[in-house]
PDB file of C-alpha atoms and ligand atoms in Angstrom:
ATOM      1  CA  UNK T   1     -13.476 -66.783  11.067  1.00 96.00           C
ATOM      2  CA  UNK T   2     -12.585 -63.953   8.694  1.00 97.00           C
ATOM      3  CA  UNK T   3     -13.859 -60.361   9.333  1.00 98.00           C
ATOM      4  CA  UNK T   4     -14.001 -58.475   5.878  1.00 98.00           C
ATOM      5  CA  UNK T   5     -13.483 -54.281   6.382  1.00 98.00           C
ATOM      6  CA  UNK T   6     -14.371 -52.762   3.111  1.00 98.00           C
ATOM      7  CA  UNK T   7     -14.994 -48.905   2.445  1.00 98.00           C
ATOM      8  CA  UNK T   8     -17.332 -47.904   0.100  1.00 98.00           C
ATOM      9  CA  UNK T   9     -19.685 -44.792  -1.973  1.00 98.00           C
ATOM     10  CA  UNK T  10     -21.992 -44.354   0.545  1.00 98.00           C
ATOM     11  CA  UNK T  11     -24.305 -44.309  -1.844  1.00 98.00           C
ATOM     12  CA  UNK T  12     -23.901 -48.036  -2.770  1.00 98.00           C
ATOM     13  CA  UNK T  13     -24.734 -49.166   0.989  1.00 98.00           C
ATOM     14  CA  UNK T  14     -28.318 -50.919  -0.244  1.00 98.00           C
ATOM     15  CA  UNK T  15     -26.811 -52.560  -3.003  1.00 98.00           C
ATOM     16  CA  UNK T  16     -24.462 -54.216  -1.427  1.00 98.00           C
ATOM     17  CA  UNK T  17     -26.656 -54.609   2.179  1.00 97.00           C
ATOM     18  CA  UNK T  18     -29.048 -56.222  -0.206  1.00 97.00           C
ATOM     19  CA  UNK T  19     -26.834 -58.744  -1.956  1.00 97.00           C
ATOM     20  CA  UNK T  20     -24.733 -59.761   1.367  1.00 97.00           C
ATOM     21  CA  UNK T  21     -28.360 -60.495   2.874  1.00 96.00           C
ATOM     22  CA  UNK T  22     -29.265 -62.616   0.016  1.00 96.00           C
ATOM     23  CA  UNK T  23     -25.814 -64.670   0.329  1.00 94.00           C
ATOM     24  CA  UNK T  24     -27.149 -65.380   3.974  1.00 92.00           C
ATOM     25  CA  UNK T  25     -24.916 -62.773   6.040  1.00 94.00           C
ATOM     26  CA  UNK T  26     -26.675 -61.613   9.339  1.00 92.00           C
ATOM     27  CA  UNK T  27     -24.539 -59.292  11.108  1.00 94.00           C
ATOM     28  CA  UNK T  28     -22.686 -56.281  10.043  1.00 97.00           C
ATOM     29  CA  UNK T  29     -22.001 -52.823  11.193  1.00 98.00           C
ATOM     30  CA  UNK T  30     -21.490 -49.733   9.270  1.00 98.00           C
ATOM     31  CA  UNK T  31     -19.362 -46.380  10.326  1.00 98.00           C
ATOM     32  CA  UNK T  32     -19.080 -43.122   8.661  1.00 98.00           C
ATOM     33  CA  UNK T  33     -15.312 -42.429   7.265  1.00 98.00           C
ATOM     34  CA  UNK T  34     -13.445 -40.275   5.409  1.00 98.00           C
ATOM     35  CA  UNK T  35     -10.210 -41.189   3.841  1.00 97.00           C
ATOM     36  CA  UNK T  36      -8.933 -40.857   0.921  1.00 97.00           C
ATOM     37  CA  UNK T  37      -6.312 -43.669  -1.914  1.00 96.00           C
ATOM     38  CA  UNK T  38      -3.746 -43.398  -3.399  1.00 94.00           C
ATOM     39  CA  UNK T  39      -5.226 -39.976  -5.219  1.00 91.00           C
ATOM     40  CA  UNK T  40      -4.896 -38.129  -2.098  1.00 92.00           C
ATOM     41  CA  UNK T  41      -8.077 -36.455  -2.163  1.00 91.00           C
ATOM     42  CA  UNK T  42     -10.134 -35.099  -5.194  1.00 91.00           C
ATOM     43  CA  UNK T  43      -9.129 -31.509  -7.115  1.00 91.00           C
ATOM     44  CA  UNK T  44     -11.811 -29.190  -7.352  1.00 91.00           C
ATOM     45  CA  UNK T  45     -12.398 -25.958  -9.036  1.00 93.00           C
ATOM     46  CA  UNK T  46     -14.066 -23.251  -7.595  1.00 90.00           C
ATOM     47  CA  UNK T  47     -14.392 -19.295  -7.671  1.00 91.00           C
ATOM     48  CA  UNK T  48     -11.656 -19.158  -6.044  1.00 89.00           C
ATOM     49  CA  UNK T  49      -9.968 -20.970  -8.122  1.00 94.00           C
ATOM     50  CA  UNK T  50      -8.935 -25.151  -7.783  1.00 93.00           C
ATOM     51  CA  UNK T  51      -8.280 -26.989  -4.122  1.00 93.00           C
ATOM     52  CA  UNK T  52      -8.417 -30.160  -3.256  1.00 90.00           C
ATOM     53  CA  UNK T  53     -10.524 -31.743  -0.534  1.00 93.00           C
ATOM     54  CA  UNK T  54      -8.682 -34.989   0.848  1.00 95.00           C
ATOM     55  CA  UNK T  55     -11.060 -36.699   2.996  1.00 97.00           C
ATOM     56  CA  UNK T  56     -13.712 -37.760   0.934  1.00 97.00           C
ATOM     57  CA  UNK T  57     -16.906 -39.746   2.744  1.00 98.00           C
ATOM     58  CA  UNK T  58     -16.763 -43.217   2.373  1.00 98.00           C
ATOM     59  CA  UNK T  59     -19.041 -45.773   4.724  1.00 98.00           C
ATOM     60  CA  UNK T  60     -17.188 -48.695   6.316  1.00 98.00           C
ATOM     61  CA  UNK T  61     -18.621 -51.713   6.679  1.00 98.00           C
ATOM     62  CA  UNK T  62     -17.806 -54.272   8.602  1.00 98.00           C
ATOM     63  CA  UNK T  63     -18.573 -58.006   8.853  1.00 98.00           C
ATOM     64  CA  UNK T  64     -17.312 -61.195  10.523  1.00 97.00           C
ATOM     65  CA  UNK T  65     -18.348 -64.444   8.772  1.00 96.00           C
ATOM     66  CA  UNK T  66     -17.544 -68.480   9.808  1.00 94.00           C
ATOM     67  CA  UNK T  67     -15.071 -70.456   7.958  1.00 91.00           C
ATOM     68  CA  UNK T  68     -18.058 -72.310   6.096  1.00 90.00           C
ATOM     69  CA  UNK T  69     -19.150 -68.802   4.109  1.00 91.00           C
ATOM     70  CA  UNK T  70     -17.448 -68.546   0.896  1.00 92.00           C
ATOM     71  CA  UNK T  71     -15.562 -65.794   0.996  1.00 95.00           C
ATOM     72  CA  UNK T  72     -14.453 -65.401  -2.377  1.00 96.00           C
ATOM     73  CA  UNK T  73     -18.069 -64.929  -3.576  1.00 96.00           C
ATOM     74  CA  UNK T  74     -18.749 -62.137  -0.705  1.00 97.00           C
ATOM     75  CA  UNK T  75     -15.808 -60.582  -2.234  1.00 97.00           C
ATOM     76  CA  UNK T  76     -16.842 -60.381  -5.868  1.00 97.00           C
ATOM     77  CA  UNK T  77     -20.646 -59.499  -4.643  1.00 97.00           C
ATOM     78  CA  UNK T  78     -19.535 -56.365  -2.373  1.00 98.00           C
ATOM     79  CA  UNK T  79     -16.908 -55.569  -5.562  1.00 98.00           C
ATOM     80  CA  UNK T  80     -19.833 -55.864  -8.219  1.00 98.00           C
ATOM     81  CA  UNK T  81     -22.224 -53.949  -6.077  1.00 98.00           C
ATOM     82  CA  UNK T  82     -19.855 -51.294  -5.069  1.00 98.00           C
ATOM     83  CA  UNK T  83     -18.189 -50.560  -8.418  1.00 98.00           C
ATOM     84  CA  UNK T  84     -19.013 -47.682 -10.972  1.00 98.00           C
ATOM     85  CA  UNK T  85     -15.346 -47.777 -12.417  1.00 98.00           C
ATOM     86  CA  UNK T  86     -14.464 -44.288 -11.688  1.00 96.00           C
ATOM     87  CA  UNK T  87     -11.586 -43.612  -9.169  1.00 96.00           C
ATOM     88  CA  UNK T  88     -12.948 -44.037  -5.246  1.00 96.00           C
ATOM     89  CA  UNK T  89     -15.018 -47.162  -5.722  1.00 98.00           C
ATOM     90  CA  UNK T  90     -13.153 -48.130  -2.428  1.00 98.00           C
ATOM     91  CA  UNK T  91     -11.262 -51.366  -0.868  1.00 98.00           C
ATOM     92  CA  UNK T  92     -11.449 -54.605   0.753  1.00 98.00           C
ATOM     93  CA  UNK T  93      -9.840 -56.024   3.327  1.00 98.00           C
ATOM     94  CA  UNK T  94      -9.968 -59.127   4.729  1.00 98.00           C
ATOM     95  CA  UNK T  95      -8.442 -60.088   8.154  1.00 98.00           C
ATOM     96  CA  UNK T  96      -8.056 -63.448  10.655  1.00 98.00           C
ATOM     97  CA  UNK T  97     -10.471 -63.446  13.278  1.00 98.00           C
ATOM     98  CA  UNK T  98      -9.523 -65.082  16.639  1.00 98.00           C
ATOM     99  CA  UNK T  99     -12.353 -65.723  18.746  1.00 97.00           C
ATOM    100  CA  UNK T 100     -15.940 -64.270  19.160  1.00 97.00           C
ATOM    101  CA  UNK T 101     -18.509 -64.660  22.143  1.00 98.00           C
ATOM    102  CA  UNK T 102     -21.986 -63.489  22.216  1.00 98.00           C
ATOM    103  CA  UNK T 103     -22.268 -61.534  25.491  1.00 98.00           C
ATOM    104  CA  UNK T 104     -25.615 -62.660  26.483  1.00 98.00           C
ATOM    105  CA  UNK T 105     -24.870 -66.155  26.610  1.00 98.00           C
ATOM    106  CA  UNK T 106     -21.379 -66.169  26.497  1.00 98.00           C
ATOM    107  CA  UNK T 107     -21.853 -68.742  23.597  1.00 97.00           C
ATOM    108  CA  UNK T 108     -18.445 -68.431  21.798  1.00 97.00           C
ATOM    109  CA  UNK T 109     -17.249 -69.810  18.060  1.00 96.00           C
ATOM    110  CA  UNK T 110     -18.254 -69.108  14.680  1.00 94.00           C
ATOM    111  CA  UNK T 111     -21.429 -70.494  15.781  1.00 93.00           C
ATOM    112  CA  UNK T 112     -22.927 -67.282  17.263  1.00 95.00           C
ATOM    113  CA  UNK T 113     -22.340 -65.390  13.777  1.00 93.00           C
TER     114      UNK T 113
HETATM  115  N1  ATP Z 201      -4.508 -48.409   2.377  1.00 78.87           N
HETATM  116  C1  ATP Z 201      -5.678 -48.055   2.909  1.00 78.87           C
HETATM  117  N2  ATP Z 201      -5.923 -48.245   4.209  1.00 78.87           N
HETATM  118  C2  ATP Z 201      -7.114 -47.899   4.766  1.00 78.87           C
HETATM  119  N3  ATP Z 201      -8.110 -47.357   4.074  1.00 78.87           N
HETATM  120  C3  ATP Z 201      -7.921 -47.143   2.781  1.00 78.87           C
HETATM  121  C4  ATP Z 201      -6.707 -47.477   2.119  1.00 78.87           C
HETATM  122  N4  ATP Z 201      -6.833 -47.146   0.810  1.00 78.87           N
HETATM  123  C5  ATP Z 201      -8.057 -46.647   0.670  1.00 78.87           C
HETATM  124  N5  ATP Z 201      -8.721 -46.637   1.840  1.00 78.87           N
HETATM  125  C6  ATP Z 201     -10.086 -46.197   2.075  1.00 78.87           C
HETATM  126  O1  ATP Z 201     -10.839 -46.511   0.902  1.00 78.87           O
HETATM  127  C7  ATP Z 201     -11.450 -45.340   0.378  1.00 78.87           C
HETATM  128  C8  ATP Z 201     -11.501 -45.433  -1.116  1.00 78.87           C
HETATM  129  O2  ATP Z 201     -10.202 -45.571  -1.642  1.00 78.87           O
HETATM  130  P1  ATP Z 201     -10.003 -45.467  -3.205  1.00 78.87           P
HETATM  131  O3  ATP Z 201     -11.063 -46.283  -3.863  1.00 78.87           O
HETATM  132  O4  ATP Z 201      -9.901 -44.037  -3.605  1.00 78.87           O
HETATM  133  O5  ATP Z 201      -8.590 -46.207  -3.352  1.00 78.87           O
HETATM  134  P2  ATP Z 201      -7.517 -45.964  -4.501  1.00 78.87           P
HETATM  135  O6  ATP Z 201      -6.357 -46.836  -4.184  1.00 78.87           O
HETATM  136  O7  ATP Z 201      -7.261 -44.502  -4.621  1.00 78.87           O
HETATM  137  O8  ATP Z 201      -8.238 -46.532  -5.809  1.00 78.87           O
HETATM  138  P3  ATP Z 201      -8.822 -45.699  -7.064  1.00 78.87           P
HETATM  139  O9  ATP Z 201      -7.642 -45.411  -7.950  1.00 78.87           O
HETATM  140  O10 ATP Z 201      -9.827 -46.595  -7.703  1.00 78.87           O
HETATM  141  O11 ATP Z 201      -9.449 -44.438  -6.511  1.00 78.87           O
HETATM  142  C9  ATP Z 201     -10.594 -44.211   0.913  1.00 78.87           C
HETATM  143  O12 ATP Z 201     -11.359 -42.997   0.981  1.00 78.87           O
HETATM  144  C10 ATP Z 201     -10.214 -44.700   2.289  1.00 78.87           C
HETATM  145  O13 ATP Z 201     -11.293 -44.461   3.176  1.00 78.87           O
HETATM  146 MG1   MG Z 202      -8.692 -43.140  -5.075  1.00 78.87          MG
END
């Protein structure tokens, strides 16, 4: 099993729910986040003259998919869906997962995704 983190314009969250659905993933989970690349925040100007405001919202989303999902093509749809070109678009990452068990039956495997 992989689990894929990605962080993305808010904004873009139904886009790229809508598309991961399609591709047959069922479960995800999304978080509120700030953070900011390798920018280090965004440079505004106001009356006051320019400051910069480093955590910018993002949404993370989450998702753990079996072996058998191709993971290339999740990658390119969340990257397609998410991107506008302009700095911030966000990042994936993709990491091993170990084990997973579905509390209510304690089924466990890539089988209770
Ligand atoms: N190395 C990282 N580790 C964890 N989260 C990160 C990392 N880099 C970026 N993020 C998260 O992704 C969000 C978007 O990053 P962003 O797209 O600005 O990356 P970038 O490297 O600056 O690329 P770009 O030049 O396109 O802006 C950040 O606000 C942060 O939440
Ligand atoms: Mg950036």
């Amino acid at each position: 099993m992989k689990k894929i983190e990605c962080y993305i314009r808010p904004e873009r969250l139904e886009k790229v729910k809508k598309a991961l659905f399609a591709l047959g993933v069922k479960g995800m989970s999304i978080t509120d986040a700030k953070g900011h690349g390798h920018q280090g925040g965004i440079k505004l100007t106001g009356r006051a003259g320019d400051y910069v405001v480093e955590w910018i919202d993002k949404l993370k989303l989450e998702l753990v998919v079996s072996e058998t999902m191709p993971l290339e093509k999740i990658m390119d749809i969340i990257v397609e869906n998410a991107a506008t070109g302009k700095p911030g678009d966000g990042k994936i990452f993709v990491l091993p997962v170990e084990e997973a068990i579905r509390i209510r039956t304690r089924e466990t495997g890539e089988g209770i995704l």
